[in-house]
XYZ file of C-alpha atoms in Angstrom:
714
model
C 42.523 22.828 27.748
C 39.236 21.162 26.985
C 37.940 24.320 25.282
C 39.593 26.138 22.416
C 40.625 29.782 22.893
C 37.812 31.075 20.715
C 35.315 29.829 23.296
C 36.014 32.993 25.286
C 33.834 35.020 22.934
C 30.968 32.585 23.395
C 31.051 32.735 27.179
C 31.628 36.481 27.316
C 28.460 36.837 25.231
C 26.571 34.617 27.692
C 27.946 36.639 30.620
C 26.790 39.939 29.145
C 23.372 38.485 28.329
C 22.585 36.910 31.671
C 24.650 38.493 34.435
C 22.989 41.846 33.813
C 19.528 40.376 34.644
C 17.954 38.825 37.759
C 18.554 35.129 37.534
C 19.200 31.864 39.302
C 22.100 33.269 41.352
C 20.499 36.582 42.352
C 20.238 35.505 46.001
C 23.963 34.900 46.382
C 27.050 37.022 45.874
C 27.877 38.345 42.452
C 30.792 35.912 42.327
C 29.451 32.641 43.779
C 32.097 30.106 44.717
C 30.941 26.997 42.947
C 32.689 23.680 43.219
C 32.204 20.644 41.027
C 29.617 19.059 43.335
C 27.428 22.149 43.650
C 27.752 22.861 39.931
C 26.552 19.380 39.005
C 23.729 19.722 41.513
C 22.643 22.967 39.869
C 22.680 21.240 36.476
C 20.601 18.342 37.843
C 17.964 20.767 39.127
C 18.000 22.916 35.993
C 14.508 23.485 34.535
C 15.085 25.493 31.360
C 17.663 26.615 28.835
C 17.611 30.078 30.441
C 18.726 28.593 33.751
C 21.276 26.420 32.008
C 22.908 29.412 30.327
C 23.103 31.215 33.669
C 24.725 28.167 35.254
C 27.070 27.897 32.291
C 28.197 31.477 32.800
C 29.062 30.753 36.431
C 30.852 27.560 35.391
C 33.074 29.581 33.098
C 33.733 32.280 35.698
C 34.960 29.850 38.328
C 37.018 27.776 35.897
C 34.920 24.593 35.943
C 34.552 24.617 32.173
C 37.567 22.293 32.000
C 35.911 19.603 34.090
C 34.706 16.457 32.285
C 31.816 15.760 34.651
C 30.524 19.315 34.306
C 30.694 19.188 30.509
C 28.955 15.808 30.448
C 26.025 17.122 32.501
C 25.888 20.266 30.377
C 25.625 18.266 27.134
C 23.086 15.828 28.578
C 20.754 18.699 29.465
C 21.214 20.486 26.126
C 20.333 17.311 24.215
C 17.251 16.569 26.312
C 14.364 16.480 23.755
C 11.869 18.158 26.103
C 14.008 20.795 27.888
C 17.182 21.224 25.881
C 18.230 22.801 22.605
C 20.104 20.549 20.192
C 21.364 23.459 18.114
C 22.898 24.994 21.260
C 24.384 21.605 22.202
C 26.021 21.405 18.775
C 27.445 24.896 19.266
C 28.976 23.950 22.627
C 30.338 20.707 21.149
C 32.123 22.624 18.392
C 34.013 24.659 21.027
C 35.282 21.595 22.888
C 38.816 20.756 21.819
C 38.943 17.112 22.881
C 35.414 15.805 23.496
C 35.173 12.615 25.512
C 33.588 9.448 24.129
C 30.633 10.107 26.429
C 30.000 13.514 24.801
C 30.267 12.011 21.312
C 27.774 9.310 22.276
C 25.339 11.853 23.734
C 25.370 13.911 20.532
C 25.146 10.888 18.184
C 22.130 9.655 20.142
C 20.462 13.093 20.163
C 20.805 13.580 16.396
C 19.536 10.049 15.668
C 16.492 10.488 17.920
C 15.648 13.809 16.289
C 15.897 12.305 12.802
C 19.067 14.193 11.843
C 20.655 10.966 10.656
C 23.406 12.437 8.494
C 24.583 14.623 11.372
C 24.599 11.575 13.619
C 26.841 9.713 11.172
C 29.013 12.818 10.713
C 29.682 13.004 14.475
C 30.568 9.299 14.397
C 33.080 10.109 11.653
C 34.637 12.838 13.832
C 34.872 10.369 16.710
C 36.826 7.964 14.510
C 38.981 10.782 13.134
C 40.018 11.807 16.644
C 41.226 8.291 17.389
C 38.521 7.287 19.853
C 37.194 3.732 19.941
C 33.398 3.472 19.821
C 31.766 1.402 22.549
C 28.487 -0.476 22.802
C 26.624 2.806 23.461
C 27.919 4.359 20.232
C 26.903 1.790 17.630
C 23.155 1.333 18.242
C 22.291 4.912 17.225
C 24.740 4.879 14.319
C 23.038 1.733 13.015
C 19.635 3.352 13.500
C 20.759 6.338 11.389
C 22.192 4.137 8.624
C 19.063 1.977 8.513
C 16.798 5.001 8.187
C 18.973 6.424 5.392
C 18.948 3.078 3.574
C 22.704 3.118 2.943
C 23.684 -0.556 2.904
C 27.327 0.024 1.975
C 27.790 2.281 4.992
C 26.147 -0.313 7.229
C 28.588 -2.978 6.037
C 31.516 -0.617 6.680
C 30.464 0.187 10.250
C 29.776 -3.523 10.804
C 33.462 -4.004 10.008
C 34.397 -1.482 12.737
C 32.302 -3.503 15.188
C 34.261 -6.656 14.387
C 37.576 -4.788 14.796
C 36.563 -3.475 18.216
C 35.531 -6.964 19.345
C 31.915 -6.027 19.961
C 30.285 -8.285 17.361
C 28.869 -10.559 20.067
C 27.832 -7.814 22.458
C 24.077 -8.359 22.812
C 23.222 -4.647 22.788
C 25.290 -4.004 19.639
C 24.149 -7.176 17.892
C 20.482 -6.342 18.479
C 20.919 -2.909 16.915
C 22.903 -4.394 14.025
C 20.090 -6.881 13.321
C 17.567 -4.060 13.415
C 19.620 -2.088 10.868
C 19.804 -5.038 8.462
C 16.058 -5.571 8.851
C 15.455 -1.931 7.940
C 17.767 -2.296 4.935
C 15.923 -5.425 3.795
C 18.965 -7.663 4.272
C 17.032 -10.637 5.622
C 19.850 -13.179 5.359
C 22.228 -10.848 7.208
C 20.046 -10.330 10.266
C 19.082 -14.012 10.330
C 22.768 -15.015 10.287
C 23.533 -12.625 13.149
C 20.628 -13.994 15.166
C 21.645 -17.616 14.584
C 25.264 -16.909 15.638
C 24.468 -14.922 18.804
C 25.966 -16.676 21.855
C 23.337 -15.082 24.102
C 19.921 -13.704 23.227
C 17.837 -11.443 25.395
C 14.179 -10.512 24.973
C 15.104 -7.645 22.659
C 16.923 -10.079 20.348
C 13.769 -12.120 19.847
C 11.637 -9.006 19.415
C 13.990 -7.528 16.813
C 13.906 -10.785 14.862
C 10.099 -11.015 14.891
C 9.542 -7.336 14.069
C 12.240 -7.511 11.373
C 10.416 -10.304 9.578
C 7.131 -8.413 9.896
C 8.723 -5.292 8.368
C 9.978 -7.334 5.432
C 6.533 -8.963 5.089
C 7.923 -12.405 5.951
C 4.969 -13.142 8.198
C 5.320 -16.935 8.284
C 8.935 -16.531 9.397
C 7.860 -14.080 12.115
C 5.367 -16.615 13.482
C 8.010 -19.372 13.369
C 10.424 -17.239 15.423
C 7.656 -16.623 17.968
C 7.174 -20.394 18.348
C 10.957 -20.853 18.551
C 11.081 -18.264 21.349
C 8.410 -20.165 23.264
C 10.237 -23.497 22.808
C 13.902 -22.586 23.235
C 14.070 -19.451 25.361
C 13.453 -18.650 28.997
C 12.416 -15.163 27.913
C 8.677 -14.569 28.088
C 6.953 -12.535 25.366
C 6.338 -8.925 26.354
C 4.171 -6.196 24.840
C 6.503 -5.695 21.860
C 6.579 -9.447 21.127
C 2.811 -9.748 21.298
C 2.102 -6.710 19.105
C 4.550 -7.776 16.357
C 3.301 -11.369 16.311
C -0.339 -10.262 16.251
C 0.515 -8.100 13.243
C 1.751 -11.224 11.441
C -1.356 -13.172 12.529
C -3.570 -10.407 11.165
C -2.023 -10.541 7.699
C -1.942 -14.345 7.623
C -5.496 -14.544 9.030
C -3.998 -16.966 11.588
C -6.878 -16.797 14.035
C -5.739 -19.878 15.965
C -2.414 -18.317 16.997
C -4.132 -14.985 17.613
C -6.479 -16.657 20.099
C -3.548 -18.384 21.815
C -1.759 -15.047 22.240
C -5.021 -13.569 23.550
C -5.086 -16.304 26.196
C -1.458 -15.628 27.141
C -2.204 -11.919 27.522
C -5.269 -12.587 29.673
C -3.576 -15.163 31.930
C 0.023 -13.953 32.204
C 0.980 -10.660 30.593
C -2.027 -8.434 31.198
C -3.795 -5.980 28.933
C -2.460 -2.596 27.896
C -4.011 -0.119 25.493
C -1.441 -1.052 22.841
C -2.099 -4.795 23.198
C -5.853 -4.182 23.246
C -5.595 -2.262 19.968
C -3.550 -5.061 18.380
C -5.995 -7.777 19.487
C -8.981 -5.717 18.364
C -7.390 -5.141 14.960
C -6.541 -8.829 14.576
C -10.059 -10.053 15.376
C -11.678 -7.355 13.237
C -9.535 -8.135 10.185
C -10.123 -11.861 10.649
C -13.872 -11.206 10.533
C -14.573 -11.960 14.222
C -16.449 -8.727 14.813
C -18.286 -9.911 17.928
C -15.013 -10.662 19.754
C -13.459 -7.442 18.467
C -16.466 -5.468 19.709
C -16.274 -7.169 23.109
C -12.613 -6.166 23.459
C -13.500 -2.656 22.321
C -16.356 -2.310 24.827
C -14.212 -3.620 27.700
C -11.287 -1.267 27.067
C -11.066 1.276 29.885
C -9.085 3.724 27.790
C -10.068 4.093 24.153
C -7.762 6.092 21.914
C -8.427 7.040 18.315
C -6.490 3.962 17.144
C -8.984 1.515 18.668
C -11.936 3.528 17.303
C -10.341 3.388 13.851
C -9.653 -0.365 14.102
C -13.254 -1.087 15.086
C -14.708 1.135 12.360
C -12.351 -0.443 9.798
C -13.414 -3.907 10.978
C -17.073 -3.146 10.291
C -16.120 -1.579 6.955
C -14.102 -4.595 5.811
C -17.042 -6.892 6.578
C -19.419 -4.653 4.641
C -21.342 -3.492 7.713
C -21.281 0.152 6.712
C -24.254 1.187 8.856
C -22.605 -0.134 12.030
C -19.328 1.463 10.979
C -21.036 4.824 10.502
C -22.822 4.596 13.879
C -19.524 3.963 15.632
C -17.851 6.685 13.593
C -20.473 9.195 14.772
C -19.963 8.137 18.417
C -16.185 8.580 18.339
C -15.190 11.466 20.647
C -12.068 12.152 18.613
C -11.894 11.804 14.855
C -8.486 12.174 13.311
C -7.768 12.107 9.602
C -7.135 8.334 9.695
C -10.638 7.642 11.048
C -12.287 9.943 8.485
C -10.313 8.290 5.699
C -11.210 4.783 6.929
C -14.926 5.619 6.730
C -14.605 7.297 3.328
C -12.586 4.352 2.035
C -15.294 1.978 3.264
C -17.942 3.762 1.225
C -15.683 3.669 -1.838
C -14.889 -0.013 -1.312
C -18.578 -0.923 -1.441
C -19.483 1.429 -4.303
C -21.277 4.010 -2.130
C -19.509 6.862 -3.863
C -22.167 9.494 -3.153
C -21.875 8.795 0.587
C -18.070 9.004 0.332
C -18.237 12.429 -1.322
C -20.853 13.634 1.197
C -18.603 12.576 4.083
C -15.653 14.286 2.435
C -17.662 17.516 2.248
C -18.666 17.162 5.916
C -15.006 16.691 6.732
C -14.236 20.012 5.051
C -17.045 21.771 6.948
C -15.534 20.507 10.214
C -12.170 21.882 9.069
C -10.441 18.509 9.123
C -7.642 18.749 6.609
C -7.550 15.723 4.288
C -4.256 14.006 3.604
C -3.069 12.191 0.530
C -4.728 8.926 1.582
C -8.125 10.627 1.755
C -7.911 11.924 -1.804
C -6.485 8.591 -2.985
C -9.605 6.840 -1.616
C -11.860 9.276 -3.496
C -9.851 8.950 -6.705
C -10.187 5.169 -6.436
C -13.965 5.584 -6.302
C -13.914 7.816 -9.378
C -11.835 5.223 -11.233
C -14.244 2.408 -10.329
C -17.272 4.350 -11.590
C -15.633 6.119 -14.506
C -16.680 9.395 -12.862
C -14.390 11.704 -14.814
C -15.950 15.020 -13.780
C -15.803 14.075 -10.097
C -12.201 12.963 -10.586
C -11.326 16.294 -12.186
C -12.938 18.108 -9.256
C -10.821 16.124 -6.766
C -7.718 16.802 -8.868
C -8.556 20.499 -8.707
C -9.014 20.240 -4.937
C -5.544 18.671 -4.645
C -3.994 21.566 -6.572
C -5.945 24.298 -4.749
C -5.066 22.920 -1.313
C -1.451 22.237 -2.244
C -1.595 18.555 -1.409
C 1.719 17.183 -2.621
C 1.396 15.064 -5.753
C 3.932 12.441 -4.720
C 4.164 8.960 -6.166
C 1.143 7.753 -4.147
C -1.221 10.549 -5.238
C 0.295 10.631 -8.733
C -0.286 6.909 -9.211
C -3.945 7.294 -8.191
C -4.425 10.194 -10.609
C -2.851 8.159 -13.417
C -5.189 5.228 -12.744
C -8.272 7.437 -12.433
C -7.729 9.221 -15.742
C -6.813 5.955 -17.487
C -9.936 4.140 -16.302
C -12.018 7.134 -17.377
C -10.494 6.859 -20.867
C -8.191 9.908 -20.650
C -4.897 8.116 -21.148
C -3.188 11.247 -22.527
C -3.946 13.026 -19.248
C -2.476 10.034 -17.414
C 0.724 10.515 -19.398
C 0.803 14.219 -18.514
C 0.492 13.394 -14.800
C 3.236 10.782 -15.077
C 5.698 13.111 -16.802
C 5.019 15.839 -14.211
C 5.984 13.587 -11.288
C 9.258 14.791 -9.756
C 10.098 11.327 -8.483
C 9.038 8.076 -10.095
C 9.045 4.799 -8.203
C 8.178 1.293 -9.353
C 4.482 1.858 -8.562
C 4.227 4.988 -10.724
C 6.034 3.363 -13.677
C 3.809 0.309 -13.313
C 0.678 2.451 -13.140
C 1.336 4.253 -16.437
C 2.359 1.014 -18.202
C -0.887 -0.660 -17.078
C -2.865 2.465 -18.042
C -1.465 2.396 -21.566
C -2.004 -1.362 -21.865
C -5.610 -0.987 -20.697
C -6.240 1.594 -23.400
C -4.618 -0.448 -26.173
C -1.452 1.698 -26.429
C 0.881 -1.260 -26.795
C 3.891 0.487 -28.366
C 3.924 3.308 -25.816
C 3.528 0.877 -22.910
C 6.541 -1.169 -24.020
C 8.518 1.997 -24.753
C 7.973 3.190 -21.179
C 8.879 -0.250 -19.827
C 12.256 0.129 -21.530
C 12.624 3.658 -20.097
C 11.747 2.305 -16.656
C 14.627 -0.153 -16.748
C 17.010 2.496 -18.089
C 15.994 4.807 -15.215
C 17.090 2.141 -12.725
C 13.616 1.258 -11.449
C 13.087 -2.443 -10.813
C 9.939 -3.986 -12.334
C 7.779 -6.003 -9.959
C 5.149 -8.669 -10.543
C 2.422 -6.088 -11.253
C 4.640 -4.336 -13.809
C 4.872 -7.555 -15.786
C 1.097 -7.997 -15.687
C 0.866 -4.621 -17.453
C 3.589 -5.528 -19.948
C 2.043 -8.915 -20.795
C -1.383 -7.296 -21.064
C 0.059 -4.771 -23.532
C 1.454 -7.631 -25.607
C -2.000 -9.226 -25.548
C -3.653 -6.073 -26.882
C -1.022 -5.778 -29.600
C -0.936 -9.457 -30.548
C 2.814 -9.613 -29.831
C 3.178 -13.324 -29.151
C 6.957 -13.652 -29.370
C 7.544 -10.516 -27.287
C 5.087 -11.819 -24.689
C 7.018 -15.073 -24.411
C 10.298 -13.173 -24.011
C 8.944 -10.890 -21.289
C 7.495 -13.874 -19.416
C 10.868 -15.646 -19.521
C 12.844 -12.546 -18.471
C 10.486 -12.063 -15.532
C 11.374 -15.481 -14.156
C 15.042 -15.706 -15.153
C 16.350 -12.129 -15.028
C 14.189 -10.699 -12.238
C 13.546 -13.979 -10.369
C 9.834 -13.213 -10.042
C 7.687 -16.267 -9.424
C 4.868 -16.211 -12.012
C 1.434 -15.776 -10.475
C -1.911 -16.846 -11.841
C -2.361 -13.390 -13.401
C 0.871 -13.727 -15.405
C -0.146 -17.122 -16.739
C -3.575 -15.678 -17.507
C -2.097 -12.844 -19.585
C 0.135 -15.187 -21.570
C -2.668 -17.719 -22.114
C -4.970 -14.924 -23.277
C -2.247 -13.735 -25.677
C -1.742 -17.230 -27.100
C -5.490 -17.806 -27.308
C -6.139 -14.587 -29.220
C -3.373 -15.568 -31.653
C -5.001 -18.948 -32.259
C -2.231 -20.936 -30.551
C -4.723 -22.964 -28.543
C -2.600 -26.101 -28.130
C 0.297 -24.084 -26.735
C -2.081 -22.260 -24.381
C -3.500 -25.573 -23.118
C -0.017 -26.968 -22.590
C 0.965 -23.872 -20.597
C -2.049 -24.322 -18.307
C -0.907 -27.868 -17.570
C 2.495 -26.492 -16.460
C 1.008 -24.074 -13.901
C 1.962 -25.051 -10.313
C -1.250 -25.771 -8.438
C -2.363 -26.831 -5.001
C -5.862 -27.610 -6.267
C -7.741 -27.611 -9.557
C -9.922 -24.636 -8.637
C -7.137 -22.128 -9.241
C -7.047 -23.147 -12.926
C -10.681 -22.149 -13.535
C -9.879 -18.591 -14.771
C -7.181 -19.945 -17.101
C -9.429 -22.574 -18.654
C -12.140 -19.913 -18.886
C -9.791 -17.779 -20.978
C -8.988 -20.785 -23.163
C -12.711 -21.503 -23.619
C -13.226 -17.925 -24.772
C -10.406 -18.400 -27.296
C -12.107 -21.579 -28.533
C -15.240 -19.506 -29.198
C -13.269 -16.885 -31.140
C -11.513 -19.476 -33.323
C -14.399 -21.942 -33.571
C -12.527 -24.902 -32.053
C -15.530 -27.025 -31.053
C -13.572 -30.116 -29.999
C -11.291 -28.315 -27.554
C -14.177 -26.100 -26.428
C -16.248 -29.154 -25.459
C -13.325 -30.693 -23.580
C -12.503 -27.486 -21.692
C -16.155 -26.741 -20.900
C -16.661 -30.278 -19.568
C -13.701 -29.812 -17.199
C -14.952 -26.396 -16.078
C -18.519 -27.561 -15.415
C -17.190 -30.258 -13.064
C -15.551 -27.541 -10.954
C -17.904 -24.573 -11.416
C -21.253 -25.939 -12.590
C -23.120 -22.816 -11.426
C -21.022 -20.371 -13.484
C -23.314 -19.141 -16.253
C -20.462 -17.806 -18.400
C -19.141 -21.344 -19.016
C -22.483 -22.530 -20.365
C -22.987 -19.378 -22.434
C -19.554 -19.634 -24.064
C -20.155 -23.280 -24.953
C -23.578 -22.393 -26.392
C -21.978 -19.704 -28.544
C -19.302 -22.137 -29.761
C -22.086 -24.481 -30.901
C -24.020 -21.573 -32.428
C -20.967 -20.520 -34.461
C -20.790 -24.081 -35.832
C -24.556 -24.143 -36.617
C -25.100 -26.928 -34.047
C -28.446 -25.639 -32.797
C -29.513 -28.869 -31.145
C -26.438 -28.700 -28.929
C -27.229 -25.058 -28.145
C -30.686 -26.142 -26.997
C -29.172 -28.930 -24.865
C -26.835 -26.476 -23.142
C -29.673 -24.102 -22.371
C -31.859 -26.965 -21.119
C -29.015 -28.134 -18.875
C -28.687 -24.610 -17.476
C -32.382 -24.644 -16.664
C -32.144 -28.072 -14.982
C -29.178 -26.912 -12.876
C -30.912 -23.669 -11.992
C -28.113 -21.624 -13.546
C -29.090 -18.071 -14.401
C -27.039 -15.515 -16.255
C -25.687 -12.840 -13.924
C -27.204 -9.499 -14.987
C -24.716 -7.149 -16.583
C -24.104 -3.793 -14.945
C -22.768 -0.596 -16.445
C -22.363 3.009 -15.363
C -21.683 6.297 -17.093
C -21.103 9.829 -15.859
C -23.039 12.531 -17.705
C -22.786 16.158 -16.638
C -21.207 15.166 -13.323
C -23.945 12.628 -12.457
C -23.192 8.887 -12.437
C -25.959 6.761 -14.027
C -25.996 3.018 -13.292
C -27.807 0.415 -15.423
C -28.495 -3.239 -14.652
C -29.919 -5.690 -17.182
C -33.631 -6.176 -16.535
C -33.914 -3.167 -14.219
C -36.106 -0.479 -15.842
C -36.002 1.883 -12.845
C -33.967 4.672 -14.464
C -36.030 7.857 -14.739
C -35.330 8.169 -18.481
C -35.572 4.470 -19.349
C -38.619 4.896 -21.636
C -36.710 7.379 -23.796
C -33.595 5.203 -23.698
C -35.539 2.122 -24.858
C -37.103 4.122 -27.669
C -33.694 5.257 -28.883
C -32.246 1.740 -28.535
C -35.024 0.313 -30.704
C -34.159 2.869 -33.387
C -30.501 1.866 -33.147
C -31.176 -1.871 -33.225
C -33.576 -1.888 -36.207
C -30.931 -1.167 -38.904
C -28.742 -3.895 -37.433
C -31.519 -6.471 -37.545
C -32.400 -5.484 -41.126
C -28.824 -5.739 -42.418
C -27.994 -9.185 -43.859
C -24.395 -8.245 -44.476
C -23.662 -7.188 -40.908
C -20.761 -8.952 -39.202
C -22.751 -8.662 -36.005
C -25.649 -10.580 -37.594
C -23.372 -13.354 -38.814
C -21.744 -13.829 -35.407
C -24.340 -12.808 -32.857
C -27.862 -12.403 -34.237
C -28.723 -16.088 -34.240
C -32.254 -17.387 -33.621
C -31.684 -18.852 -30.166
C -29.233 -16.333 -28.830
C -30.613 -13.081 -30.158
C -33.773 -11.100 -30.715
C -34.923 -7.499 -30.784
C -35.172 -7.085 -26.994
C -31.735 -8.686 -26.626
C -30.270 -6.063 -28.900
C -31.766 -3.440 -26.662
C -30.316 -5.115 -23.561
C -26.903 -5.454 -25.182
C -26.844 -1.811 -26.125
C -28.046 -0.933 -22.640
C -24.908 -2.577 -21.277
C -22.552 -0.253 -23.114
C -21.714 3.000 -21.376
C -20.656 4.700 -24.604
C -24.065 4.212 -26.233
C -25.880 5.305 -23.072
C -23.690 8.371 -22.875
C -24.686 9.362 -26.408
C -28.357 8.748 -25.728
C -28.380 10.692 -22.477
C -26.617 13.560 -24.222
C -29.310 13.443 -26.977
C -26.628 13.128 -29.646
C -27.476 9.789 -31.279
C -28.522 9.603 -34.905
C -29.192 5.928 -35.734
C -27.913 6.233 -39.299
C -24.802 8.241 -38.503
C -23.839 6.189 -35.440
C -24.619 2.723 -36.816
C -20.946 1.906 -37.398
C -20.066 2.985 -33.858
C -22.822 0.822 -32.393
C -21.707 -2.208 -34.438
C -18.231 -1.771 -33.007
C -19.676 -1.501 -29.508
C -21.691 -4.691 -29.923
C -18.716 -6.584 -31.283
C -16.558 -5.550 -28.311
C -19.200 -6.676 -25.803
C -19.870 -10.048 -27.414
C -18.659 -12.193 -24.523
C -20.851 -10.330 -22.071
C -24.101 -10.546 -24.050
C -23.845 -13.808 -25.961
C -26.823 -16.098 -25.527
C -29.321 -13.624 -24.116
C -33.002 -14.277 -24.576
């Protein structure tokens, strides 16, 4: 018997439910004589689960429930994603005593396609338990399930079954096995499989290219595309083109992108999917005219192409064009709204971003986590704490899940607004913590000078099993810099390269050089710069700039001159180099050299870039630029700044006077400008809370901390 005895109850229930009503068989006798052929024909023509259950009742009545072909058709219909019912299919499966391999395969496939990956693997386990040998239709969906679950050990185990069944070189199985390893991040595994394949079809090449793209190995993806063109008779199809264009987009490989465009135009032909990929590639490579031409010529425009075109304008800073296109879009999904909001944030148009967000709410478009992340990023950039709190409240009120993505943005926003304790609260409330969230809180603490806590959490991160990445170590090294922990900084830098095999980037060298420079170890810092791998000298400019700043702090005129001379050869128009050198000379009382530096700046046409600062007061963000008196309360601000500066100028014992208030580099108006560049002072003034005598110590501290920015002002 194919069915167990307890299936009688199931089919009696179906009989009672459907035979008492008009149904598919109402035009024939109450006991229709079905044979296998007519039964299968009925199942082929079945249009709903109601009809299927009626047919199933008749199948049982005439004894065809033992027939393999009938059961196969029954399961195929029940697992159909559009017409069937997977739960019902599972129920029928559980009543079959000895399911065939075909039925197992149908159910494994159905569960995998629905996303019920554990059930798919469970059915595979039952198949093995019942002594059946999987075939090349079984494995692909099992591998898909394992890849999506991220269970590498299980993938290796099932790979072993494949070898035992002699299917390791079956193209269909091998393609799915490569795809699983790509999903699991096992690059060497899927490359080895690809290299050893006796025969490769088009899918094999596509899996290899898309696998590299998924693992962000874009150069490798492009190389496989060229290999396909050289070595294979297979011609690239839509999947090949889209994956390769994705790699071109990230690499900004416009030359290859144009070649693929030519291939599409001359051989393959355009589809909406290919059009979207080409449009996105040209837009992200800055070729907006070509992107717009493709966009205008597309017969069918979906929301993806509208979003790509809007994003292209946004990324090139053409916000007006982006907004015009946004307004013309017939369909605006959440991705398009978020792209436009993110564009405003990216180019510091925060008011426009908030206004668009409010319009989005009026139109009843529900924001997702990426929308609020874009807004939180804007708040962080401006230090707009009150706005950030409002968005945080909106997240809570609308029950937007605070996952690691949203949580990380909240941590960064509060940290950059100076509320590091609130950042810690958010971090501890996160149910799940990934590398990004650990990194975010470590960087937040480092930014706010909380060295001990930052390093404490770095230790906790490792104990929790999270793996630090390159950005984590930037935060850790920055924390060491704030705390003056030279030896610890060296140790962390070494462990990054040796223990975690992370290639040091310019930022890591910069942190360590800054740490050594602050500690007065200038020779060691210079030696480290010389060890930095470099393709060209330009990449060393930020590192030598940091060393020059350290020379100013420690008064090393000889090294300062040497470093400044090197920097001027590369970046002669950078005003900060000249200003730092002038301040080094000023600290050494070499006023003639200060004058020479300033004269050289004038001859070269180098002008100091105006400083810019912003502060949020009572929910309103105020921006200030040096030399711009357009603020509505600037007269009152200047008056207050003069009152603050006077005691400093009159004090002969002031540390500020000894270091900064020198004849060439400083005067009364400069003091005003310097103060005007500090958000804390402006906050106090705008709140009408400044008393020059009471706050003098605070202002001195402010001026000292902004020395590098203001040194050398007229």
